Tab-separated table of C-alpha atoms in Angstrom:
chain	number	residue	atom	x	y	z
A	8	MET	CA	127.924	86.190	-91.327
A	9	ARG	CA	129.888	85.546	-88.166
A	10	ASN	CA	130.796	82.059	-89.347
A	11	GLN	CA	131.941	83.443	-92.683
A	12	ASP	CA	134.037	86.122	-90.983
A	13	LEU	CA	135.542	83.545	-88.649
A	14	GLU	CA	136.325	81.220	-91.573
A	15	LYS	CA	137.912	84.105	-93.471
A	16	GLN	CA	140.116	84.999	-90.493
A	17	LEU	CA	141.231	81.395	-90.111
A	18	THR	CA	142.043	80.896	-93.802
A	19	THR	CA	143.683	84.277	-94.427
A	20	PRO	CA	147.467	84.206	-93.804
A	21	SER	CA	148.481	86.295	-90.823
A	22	LYS	CA	151.109	89.016	-90.896
A	23	ASN	CA	153.633	86.819	-89.129
A	24	SER	CA	153.159	83.947	-91.576
A	25	ARG	CA	153.609	86.321	-94.528
A	26	LEU	CA	156.802	87.660	-92.972
A	27	GLU	CA	158.006	84.109	-92.415
A	28	LYS	CA	157.377	83.187	-96.054
A	29	PHE	CA	159.145	86.364	-97.167
A	30	GLY	CA	162.131	85.525	-94.984
A	31	LYS	CA	162.288	81.998	-96.372
A	32	SER	CA	162.156	83.355	-99.910
A	33	ILE	CA	165.017	85.804	-99.237
A	34	THR	CA	167.239	83.141	-97.657
A	35	PHE	CA	166.505	80.686	-100.465
A	36	PHE	CA	167.367	83.351	-103.039
A	37	CYS	CA	170.682	84.027	-101.262
A	38	LEU	CA	171.448	80.307	-101.241
A	39	VAL	CA	170.705	79.957	-104.948
A	40	LEU	CA	172.777	83.054	-105.722
A	41	ILE	CA	175.815	81.700	-103.850
A	42	VAL	CA	175.540	78.293	-105.537
A	43	PHE	CA	175.177	79.998	-108.924
A	44	ILE	CA	178.248	82.184	-108.381
A	45	VAL	CA	180.382	79.233	-107.254
A	46	ALA	CA	179.190	77.113	-110.183
A	47	MET	CA	179.956	79.906	-112.670
A	48	ILE	CA	183.453	80.337	-111.243
A	49	LEU	CA	184.120	76.603	-111.514
A	50	ILE	CA	182.769	76.429	-115.054
A	51	PHE	CA	184.672	79.516	-116.184
A	52	VAL	CA	188.020	78.388	-114.775
A	53	ALA	CA	187.510	74.833	-116.045
A	54	GLN	CA	186.618	76.062	-119.535
A	55	LYS	CA	189.663	78.313	-119.718
A	56	GLY	CA	191.989	75.763	-118.150
A	57	LEU	CA	190.916	72.836	-120.308
A	58	SER	CA	191.345	74.888	-123.491
A	59	THR	CA	195.063	74.269	-123.162
A	60	PHE	CA	194.514	70.563	-123.755
A	61	PHE	CA	191.463	70.457	-126.029
A	62	VAL	CA	192.104	73.556	-128.174
A	63	ASP	CA	195.860	74.133	-128.108
A	64	GLY	CA	196.749	70.440	-128.042
A	65	VAL	CA	199.104	70.505	-125.060
A	66	ASN	CA	199.684	67.038	-123.584
A	67	PRO	CA	198.242	66.896	-120.021
A	68	ILE	CA	200.979	64.484	-118.885
A	69	THR	CA	203.669	66.811	-120.206
A	70	PHE	CA	201.959	69.758	-118.561
A	71	LEU	CA	201.679	68.149	-115.124
A	72	PHE	CA	205.022	66.357	-115.020
A	73	GLY	CA	207.225	68.426	-117.322
A	74	SER	CA	210.127	70.190	-115.620
A	75	LYS	CA	210.641	73.072	-118.052
A	76	TRP	CA	208.419	76.152	-117.996
A	77	ASP	CA	208.956	78.565	-120.873
A	78	PRO	CA	205.635	79.430	-122.560
A	79	SER	CA	207.316	81.733	-125.108
A	80	SER	CA	209.226	78.750	-126.573
A	81	GLY	CA	206.401	76.226	-126.241
A	82	SER	CA	207.542	74.495	-123.022
A	83	PHE	CA	204.660	74.094	-120.563
A	84	GLY	CA	205.945	71.956	-117.692
A	85	ALA	CA	204.103	72.920	-114.502
A	86	LEU	CA	205.914	70.486	-112.180
A	87	PRO	CA	208.324	73.119	-110.741
A	88	MET	CA	205.456	75.347	-109.596
A	89	ILE	CA	203.406	72.435	-108.242
A	90	LEU	CA	206.370	71.151	-106.245
A	91	GLY	CA	207.197	74.657	-105.055
A	92	SER	CA	203.646	75.205	-103.816
A	93	PHE	CA	203.507	71.889	-101.981
A	94	ILE	CA	206.955	72.231	-100.400
A	95	VAL	CA	206.270	75.756	-99.135
A	96	THR	CA	202.831	74.763	-97.853
A	97	ILE	CA	203.926	71.598	-96.047
A	98	LEU	CA	207.020	73.127	-94.444
A	99	SER	CA	205.156	76.211	-93.231
A	100	ALA	CA	202.447	73.980	-91.726
A	101	LEU	CA	205.064	71.788	-90.011
A	102	ILE	CA	206.634	74.842	-88.376
A	103	ALA	CA	203.363	76.577	-87.468
A	104	THR	CA	201.571	73.530	-86.023
A	105	PRO	CA	203.636	72.922	-82.839
A	106	ILE	CA	203.799	76.646	-82.098
A	107	ALA	CA	200.041	76.985	-82.580
A	108	ILE	CA	199.307	73.946	-80.389
A	109	GLY	CA	201.588	75.274	-77.658
A	110	ALA	CA	199.943	78.691	-77.742
A	111	ALA	CA	196.460	77.134	-77.718
A	112	VAL	CA	197.282	74.879	-74.759
A	113	PHE	CA	198.690	77.850	-72.860
A	114	MET	CA	195.590	79.948	-73.543
A	115	THR	CA	193.092	77.218	-72.651
A	116	GLU	CA	194.739	74.997	-70.019
A	117	ILE	CA	197.841	76.633	-68.525
A	118	SER	CA	196.985	80.305	-68.118
A	119	PRO	CA	193.679	81.341	-69.691
A	120	LYS	CA	193.729	84.713	-67.889
A	121	TYR	CA	197.118	85.920	-69.117
A	122	GLY	CA	196.626	84.184	-72.444
A	123	ALA	CA	193.473	86.166	-73.090
A	124	LYS	CA	195.141	89.428	-72.026
A	125	ILE	CA	198.517	89.103	-73.747
A	126	LEU	CA	198.678	86.299	-76.293
A	127	GLN	CA	195.242	86.588	-77.877
A	128	PRO	CA	195.590	90.312	-78.825
A	129	ALA	CA	199.007	89.582	-80.323
A	130	ILE	CA	197.619	86.766	-82.472
A	131	GLU	CA	194.648	88.903	-83.509
A	132	LEU	CA	197.104	91.595	-84.596
A	133	LEU	CA	198.859	89.069	-86.835
A	134	THR	CA	195.492	88.269	-88.425
A	135	GLY	CA	194.855	91.910	-89.368
A	136	ILE	CA	198.205	92.580	-91.051
A	137	PRO	CA	197.854	92.711	-94.877
A	138	SER	CA	199.766	90.116	-96.886
A	139	VAL	CA	201.750	92.811	-98.726
A	140	VAL	CA	203.160	93.946	-95.373
A	141	TYR	CA	204.258	90.392	-94.616
A	142	GLY	CA	205.910	90.230	-98.016
A	143	PHE	CA	207.662	93.563	-97.547
A	144	ILE	CA	208.955	92.536	-94.110
A	145	GLY	CA	210.173	89.277	-95.601
A	146	LEU	CA	211.887	91.178	-98.400
A	147	GLN	CA	213.631	93.572	-96.031
A	148	VAL	CA	214.397	91.240	-93.103
A	149	ILE	CA	214.147	87.529	-93.929
A	150	VAL	CA	215.766	87.600	-97.381
A	151	PRO	CA	218.906	89.498	-96.172
A	152	PHE	CA	219.120	87.236	-93.105
A	153	THR	CA	218.908	84.104	-95.273
A	154	ARG	CA	221.539	85.550	-97.596
A	155	LEU	CA	223.831	86.237	-94.638
A	156	ILE	CA	223.468	82.783	-93.085
A	157	PHE	CA	223.214	80.479	-96.117
A	158	GLY	CA	224.656	82.587	-98.916
A	159	GLY	CA	223.147	82.974	-102.358
A	160	THR	CA	220.529	85.553	-103.185
A	161	GLY	CA	218.392	84.953	-100.097
A	162	PHE	CA	215.333	84.378	-102.266
A	163	GLY	CA	213.922	80.892	-102.175
A	164	ILE	CA	211.650	78.387	-100.487
A	165	LEU	CA	213.165	78.978	-97.044
A	166	SER	CA	212.289	82.674	-97.115
A	167	GLY	CA	208.799	81.847	-98.343
A	168	VAL	CA	208.315	79.310	-95.558
A	169	CYS	CA	209.364	81.849	-92.917
A	170	VAL	CA	206.818	84.352	-94.206
A	171	LEU	CA	203.972	81.889	-94.681
A	172	PHE	CA	204.277	80.187	-91.315
A	173	VAL	CA	203.721	83.551	-89.593
A	174	MET	CA	200.749	84.229	-91.853
A	175	ILE	CA	198.984	80.926	-91.136
A	176	LEU	CA	199.865	80.873	-87.426
A	177	PRO	CA	196.766	82.841	-86.296
A	178	THR	CA	194.411	80.601	-88.302
A	179	VAL	CA	195.839	77.377	-86.903
A	180	THR	CA	196.019	78.796	-83.368
A	181	PHE	CA	192.451	80.059	-83.134
A	182	MET	CA	190.980	76.894	-84.656
A	183	THR	CA	193.065	74.765	-82.289
A	184	ILE	CA	191.761	76.810	-79.345
A	185	ASP	CA	188.188	76.128	-80.465
A	186	SER	CA	188.970	72.410	-80.735
A	187	LEU	CA	190.442	72.275	-77.240
A	188	LYS	CA	187.474	74.136	-75.777
A	189	ALA	CA	185.096	71.718	-77.524
A	190	VAL	CA	186.528	68.711	-75.632
A	191	PRO	CA	183.929	67.630	-73.026
A	192	ARG	CA	184.879	68.776	-69.564
A	193	HIS	CA	184.251	65.381	-67.991
A	194	TYR	CA	187.186	63.955	-69.986
A	195	LYS	CA	189.556	66.177	-68.025
A	196	GLU	CA	187.777	65.608	-64.722
A	197	ALA	CA	187.844	61.834	-65.150
A	198	SER	CA	191.544	61.867	-65.975
A	199	LEU	CA	192.435	63.959	-62.929
A	200	ALA	CA	190.208	61.816	-60.721
A	201	MET	CA	192.140	58.705	-61.782
A	202	GLY	CA	195.411	60.255	-60.594
A	203	ALA	CA	196.829	61.613	-63.843
A	204	THR	CA	198.992	64.713	-63.623
A	205	ARG	CA	198.055	67.965	-65.295
A	206	TRP	CA	200.483	67.409	-68.156
A	207	GLN	CA	199.399	63.786	-68.634
A	208	THR	CA	195.807	64.964	-68.866
A	209	ILE	CA	196.688	67.600	-71.452
A	210	TRP	CA	198.925	65.311	-73.520
A	211	ARG	CA	197.050	62.025	-73.419
A	212	VAL	CA	193.446	63.090	-72.978
A	213	ILE	CA	192.690	66.634	-74.140
A	214	LEU	CA	195.006	66.769	-77.173
A	215	ASN	CA	194.050	63.246	-78.159
A	216	ALA	CA	190.342	64.068	-78.014
A	217	ALA	CA	190.880	67.312	-79.965
A	218	ARG	CA	193.041	65.632	-82.607
A	219	PRO	CA	190.454	65.766	-85.454
A	220	GLY	CA	189.883	69.475	-84.799
A	221	ILE	CA	193.631	70.131	-84.743
A	222	PHE	CA	194.018	68.309	-88.055
A	223	THR	CA	191.237	70.480	-89.461
A	224	ALA	CA	193.051	73.608	-88.256
A	225	VAL	CA	196.283	72.472	-89.898
A	226	ILE	CA	194.532	71.765	-93.193
A	227	PHE	CA	192.859	75.181	-93.148
A	228	GLY	CA	196.268	76.721	-92.552
A	229	MET	CA	197.740	74.721	-95.441
A	230	ALA	CA	194.920	75.884	-97.713
A	231	ARG	CA	195.681	79.474	-96.660
A	232	ALA	CA	199.366	79.003	-97.448
A	233	PHE	CA	198.700	77.173	-100.717
A	234	GLY	CA	196.607	80.037	-102.079
A	235	GLU	CA	198.774	82.936	-100.887
A	236	ALA	CA	200.127	84.957	-103.814
A	237	LEU	CA	201.548	88.401	-103.091
A	238	ALA	CA	203.689	87.721	-100.022
A	239	ILE	CA	205.245	84.548	-101.412
A	240	GLN	CA	205.889	86.209	-104.761
A	241	MET	CA	208.021	88.872	-103.089
A	242	VAL	CA	210.428	86.444	-101.381
A	243	VAL	CA	210.458	83.123	-103.263
A	244	GLY	CA	212.549	84.290	-106.237
A	245	ASN	CA	210.050	83.392	-109.020
A	246	SER	CA	212.369	81.018	-110.851
A	247	ALA	CA	210.333	78.287	-112.559
A	248	VAL	CA	212.772	75.403	-112.006
A	249	VAL	CA	212.499	72.224	-109.949
A	250	PRO	CA	213.684	73.178	-106.428
A	251	SER	CA	217.145	71.765	-105.720
A	252	SER	CA	217.470	73.205	-102.199
A	253	LEU	CA	215.593	75.413	-99.773
A	254	THR	CA	217.815	78.421	-100.465
A	255	THR	CA	217.693	78.526	-104.272
A	256	PRO	CA	215.060	80.665	-106.055
A	257	ALA	CA	211.864	78.799	-106.874
A	258	ALA	CA	208.289	79.511	-107.935
A	259	THR	CA	204.774	78.595	-106.873
A	260	LEU	CA	201.523	78.375	-108.785
A	261	THR	CA	200.285	81.667	-107.367
A	262	SER	CA	203.531	83.563	-107.985
A	263	VAL	CA	203.643	82.529	-111.661
A	264	LEU	CA	199.970	83.412	-112.083
A	265	THR	CA	200.270	86.889	-110.606
A	266	MET	CA	203.374	87.668	-112.640
A	267	GLY	CA	202.239	86.259	-115.976
A	268	ILE	CA	198.511	86.841	-116.293
A	269	GLY	CA	198.885	90.537	-117.091
A	270	ASN	CA	201.573	89.970	-119.727
A	271	THR	CA	199.638	87.622	-122.018
A	272	VAL	CA	196.874	88.053	-124.584
A	273	MET	CA	193.523	86.444	-123.840
A	274	GLY	CA	192.932	83.347	-125.959
A	275	THR	CA	196.567	82.587	-126.754
A	276	VAL	CA	198.239	79.399	-125.581
A	277	GLN	CA	200.454	81.434	-123.218
A	278	ASN	CA	197.308	82.742	-121.530
A	279	ASN	CA	195.497	79.406	-121.532
A	280	VAL	CA	198.332	77.592	-119.741
A	281	LEU	CA	198.082	80.153	-116.947
A	282	TRP	CA	194.397	79.338	-116.652
A	283	SER	CA	195.409	75.677	-116.478
A	284	LEU	CA	197.640	76.530	-113.526
A	285	ALA	CA	194.650	78.291	-111.957
A	286	LEU	CA	192.566	75.150	-112.538
A	287	VAL	CA	195.194	73.023	-110.772
A	288	LEU	CA	195.201	75.512	-107.895
A	289	LEU	CA	191.410	75.420	-107.711
A	290	ILE	CA	191.321	71.600	-107.707
A	291	MET	CA	193.862	71.472	-104.885
A	292	SER	CA	191.844	73.998	-102.880
A	293	LEU	CA	188.734	71.868	-103.344
A	294	GLY	CA	190.764	68.877	-102.221
A	295	PHE	CA	191.697	70.680	-99.002
A	296	ASN	CA	188.033	71.510	-98.394
A	297	MET	CA	186.944	67.910	-98.981
A	298	LEU	CA	189.595	66.700	-96.557
A	299	VAL	CA	188.321	69.145	-93.941
A	300	LYS	CA	184.772	67.872	-94.453
A	301	PHE	CA	185.946	64.281	-94.006
A	302	ILE	CA	187.853	65.039	-90.803
A	303	THR	CA	184.956	67.070	-89.407
A	304	ARG	CA	182.580	64.182	-90.078
A	305	GLU	CA	184.894	61.757	-88.278
A	306	ARG	CA	185.159	64.204	-85.373
A	307	LYS	CA	181.383	64.328	-84.994
A	308	ARG	CA	181.220	60.532	-85.026
A	309	ASN	CA	183.854	60.298	-82.310
A	310	TYR	CA	182.035	62.783	-80.079
A	311	ALA	CA	178.753	60.971	-80.689
A	312	ARG	CA	180.303	57.790	-79.353
């Protein structure tokens, strides 16, 4: 009897093992649920977006490279919005990147104490401001200022860039700070031991070693700017024409989507072309994510060396 009881105790799962199996089941269910949701979103947007070409017969080349957007008259050229999105995204990233790197270097290498007390709370405050507030400030401050300096209506790519660069600044800054802190300490110590100055160490050693992480931060900021809708819609002018200058009204993929999706009937060609714009936006967002994955992989390889 004792041997049987001992064998039963050894073969019966303990309470901790049952809890462990339950935890594994819950986490696996969450993983499957997330993958299912993402897959359904991709399938739904792809189905709606491709209906423009396979059901309504719109030429994909004309859609992607056409310069006239007027769905009511049968013109479906998405090039103005694609160019507008890329121009606004790239320019805002170019302006935000040096400012973010400077702030990150100050907070990590120059004056961590005052950076943590003064600069970090200010950047965190920028992160918590809703996008509609950014858009309203841009509408009331940046647009009149642009009108005063450059003339015209004040609405355009320049106003959108000014709003977006402030919006993506916290993202790029905080990710750059993490990249600088991830640089091995012995890199800095070796550089100083060889006689390099403080600035030479920062410029040639620390920033160079953190370069993949900084690129990742910039790409995340660009993805944030590329997908922004409400703030950019309020200041860009929403004119679906190929941008001729930074001060003329333009349009982006997100601004056209937010303005037009509620004014069309589901299933019509006017509605399907908007879903096609959403598909282009989704593909570009996936492209940004894949680029981040590639850079992160290269960064791990460099640190492993």
